C-alpha positions as CSV (number, residue, x, y, z in Angstrom):
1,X,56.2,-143.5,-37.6
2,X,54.0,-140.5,-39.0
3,X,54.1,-137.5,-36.4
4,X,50.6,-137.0,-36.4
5,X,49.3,-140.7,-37.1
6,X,49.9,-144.1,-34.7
7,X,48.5,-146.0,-37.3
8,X,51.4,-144.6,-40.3
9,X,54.8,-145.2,-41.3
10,X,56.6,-143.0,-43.0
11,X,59.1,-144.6,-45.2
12,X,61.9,-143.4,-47.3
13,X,62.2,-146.6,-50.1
14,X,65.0,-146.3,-52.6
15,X,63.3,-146.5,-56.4
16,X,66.9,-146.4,-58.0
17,X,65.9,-142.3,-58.1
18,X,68.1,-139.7,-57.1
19,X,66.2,-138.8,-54.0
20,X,64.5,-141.6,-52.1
21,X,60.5,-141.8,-52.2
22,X,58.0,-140.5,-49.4
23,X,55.8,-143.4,-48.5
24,X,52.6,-143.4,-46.3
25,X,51.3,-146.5,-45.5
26,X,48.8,-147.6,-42.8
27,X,50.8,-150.9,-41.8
28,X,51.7,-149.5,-38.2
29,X,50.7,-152.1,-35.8
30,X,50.2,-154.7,-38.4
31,X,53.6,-155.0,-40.2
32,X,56.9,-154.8,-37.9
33,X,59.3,-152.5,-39.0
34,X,62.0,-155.3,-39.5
35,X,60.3,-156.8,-42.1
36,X,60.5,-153.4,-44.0
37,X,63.8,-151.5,-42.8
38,X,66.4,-152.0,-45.4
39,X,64.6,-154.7,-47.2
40,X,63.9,-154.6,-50.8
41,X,59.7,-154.4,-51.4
42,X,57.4,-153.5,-54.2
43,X,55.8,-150.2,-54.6
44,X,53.5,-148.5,-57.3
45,X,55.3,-145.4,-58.3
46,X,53.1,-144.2,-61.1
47,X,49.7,-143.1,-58.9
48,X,49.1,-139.5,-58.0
49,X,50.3,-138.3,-54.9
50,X,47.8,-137.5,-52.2
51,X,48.7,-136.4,-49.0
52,X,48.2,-138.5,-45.7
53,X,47.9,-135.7,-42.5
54,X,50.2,-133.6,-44.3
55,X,52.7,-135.2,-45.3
56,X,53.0,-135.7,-49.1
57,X,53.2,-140.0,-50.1
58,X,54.7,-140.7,-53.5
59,X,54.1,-144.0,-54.1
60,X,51.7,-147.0,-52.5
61,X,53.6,-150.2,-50.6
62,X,51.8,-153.5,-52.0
63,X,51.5,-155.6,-49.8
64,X,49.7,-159.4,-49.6
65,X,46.7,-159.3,-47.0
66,X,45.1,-163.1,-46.2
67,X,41.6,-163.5,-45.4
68,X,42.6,-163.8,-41.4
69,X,44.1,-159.6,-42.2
70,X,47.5,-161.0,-42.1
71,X,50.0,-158.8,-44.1
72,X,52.9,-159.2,-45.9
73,X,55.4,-157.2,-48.0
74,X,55.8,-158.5,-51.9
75,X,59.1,-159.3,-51.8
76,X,61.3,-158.6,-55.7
77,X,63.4,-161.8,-56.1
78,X,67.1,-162.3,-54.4
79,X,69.8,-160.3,-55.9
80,X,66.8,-157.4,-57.4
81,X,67.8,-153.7,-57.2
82,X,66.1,-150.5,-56.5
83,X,64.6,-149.3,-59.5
84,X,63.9,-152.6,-60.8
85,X,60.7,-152.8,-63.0
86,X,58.4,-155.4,-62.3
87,X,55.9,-156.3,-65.1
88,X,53.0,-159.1,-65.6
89,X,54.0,-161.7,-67.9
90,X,52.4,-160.9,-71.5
91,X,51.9,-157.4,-70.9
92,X,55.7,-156.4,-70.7
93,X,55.1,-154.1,-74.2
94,X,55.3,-150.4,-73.9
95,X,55.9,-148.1,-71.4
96,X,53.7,-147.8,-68.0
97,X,51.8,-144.3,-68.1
98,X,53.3,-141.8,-66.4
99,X,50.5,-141.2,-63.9
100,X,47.3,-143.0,-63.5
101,X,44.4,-140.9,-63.3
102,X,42.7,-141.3,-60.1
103,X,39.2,-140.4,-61.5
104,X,39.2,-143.2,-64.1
105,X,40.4,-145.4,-60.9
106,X,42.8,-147.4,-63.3
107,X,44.5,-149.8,-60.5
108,X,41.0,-150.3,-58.1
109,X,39.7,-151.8,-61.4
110,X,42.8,-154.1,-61.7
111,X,43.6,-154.6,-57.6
112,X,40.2,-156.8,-57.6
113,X,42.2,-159.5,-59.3
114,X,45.6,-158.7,-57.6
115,X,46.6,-162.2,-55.4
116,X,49.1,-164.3,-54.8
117,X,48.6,-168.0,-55.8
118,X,49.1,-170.9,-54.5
119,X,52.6,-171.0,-54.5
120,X,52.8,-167.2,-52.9
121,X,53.5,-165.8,-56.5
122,X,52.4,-162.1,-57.1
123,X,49.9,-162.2,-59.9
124,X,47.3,-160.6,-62.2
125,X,44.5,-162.9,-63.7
126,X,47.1,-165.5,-63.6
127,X,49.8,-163.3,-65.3
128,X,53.1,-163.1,-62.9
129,X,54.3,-160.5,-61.3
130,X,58.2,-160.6,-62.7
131,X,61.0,-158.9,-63.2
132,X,64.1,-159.5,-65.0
133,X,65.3,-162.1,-62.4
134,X,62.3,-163.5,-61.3
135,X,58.6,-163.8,-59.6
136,X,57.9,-161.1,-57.1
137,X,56.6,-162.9,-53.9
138,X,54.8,-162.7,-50.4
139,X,56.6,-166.1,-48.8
140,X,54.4,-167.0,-47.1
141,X,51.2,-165.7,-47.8
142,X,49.3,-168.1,-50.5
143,X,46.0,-167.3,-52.4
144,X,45.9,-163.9,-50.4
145,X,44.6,-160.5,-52.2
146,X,47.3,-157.6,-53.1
147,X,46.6,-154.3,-52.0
């Protein structure tokens, strides 16, 4: 839990870095902790940092969110390890940019068509979310938005 906040976690997630990541996310009281303590998840590493009461977050937890506000940790596929890239299919060329610029709001223009399908498959526009052993999934969250 944040010490100021009931409604943040703070998380440490390994990124395959040598120091694990500060993470603020607003999941407290909608996500239990067991289905984020030492499980592998999916988190956008390349946004600015912003502080959350104080306390400095480094990345952004995605997460699948159904129309009923159910909420579920993407999930990399079994046997993944920290640091493992994740890329749409068909847009796997070149190198992500080091920091998206929060006033061209780069990843609010592409989160509109961030959803899993019907099958519970992370994807953009119908591009999957893979990496180099699979789809990146919420198991049991189908045809639900990605934030």
């Amino acid at each position: 839990m944040h010490p100021d906040a009931d409604t943040l976690y703070l998380e440490k997630i390994d990124i395959g870095e040598d120091v694990p990541r500060t993470v603020i996310s607003g999941l407290a009281g909608k996500v239990e902790l067991e289905q984020l303590r030492d499980r592998l998840v999916v988190v956008l590493c390349n946004l600015k940092p912003v502080k959350m009461r104080g306390i400095e977050s480094q990345a952004m937890l995605l997460c699948a969110v159904s129309e009923d506000g159910t909420i579920e940790p993407l999930r990399p596929p079994e046997g993944s390890s920290p640091g493992e890239v994740a890329l749409f299919e068909g847009h796997s060329s070149g190198e992500p940019d080091a920091e998206l610029k929060p006033k061209k709001k780069i990843f609010e223009q592409l989160q509109v068509d961030l959803k899993t399908s019907s099958n519970g498959i992370a994807q953009w526009k119908d591009h999957q979310l893979v990496t180099k052993l699979g789809p990146v999934v919420a198991p049991s969250l189908k045809n639900a938005s990605i934030r």
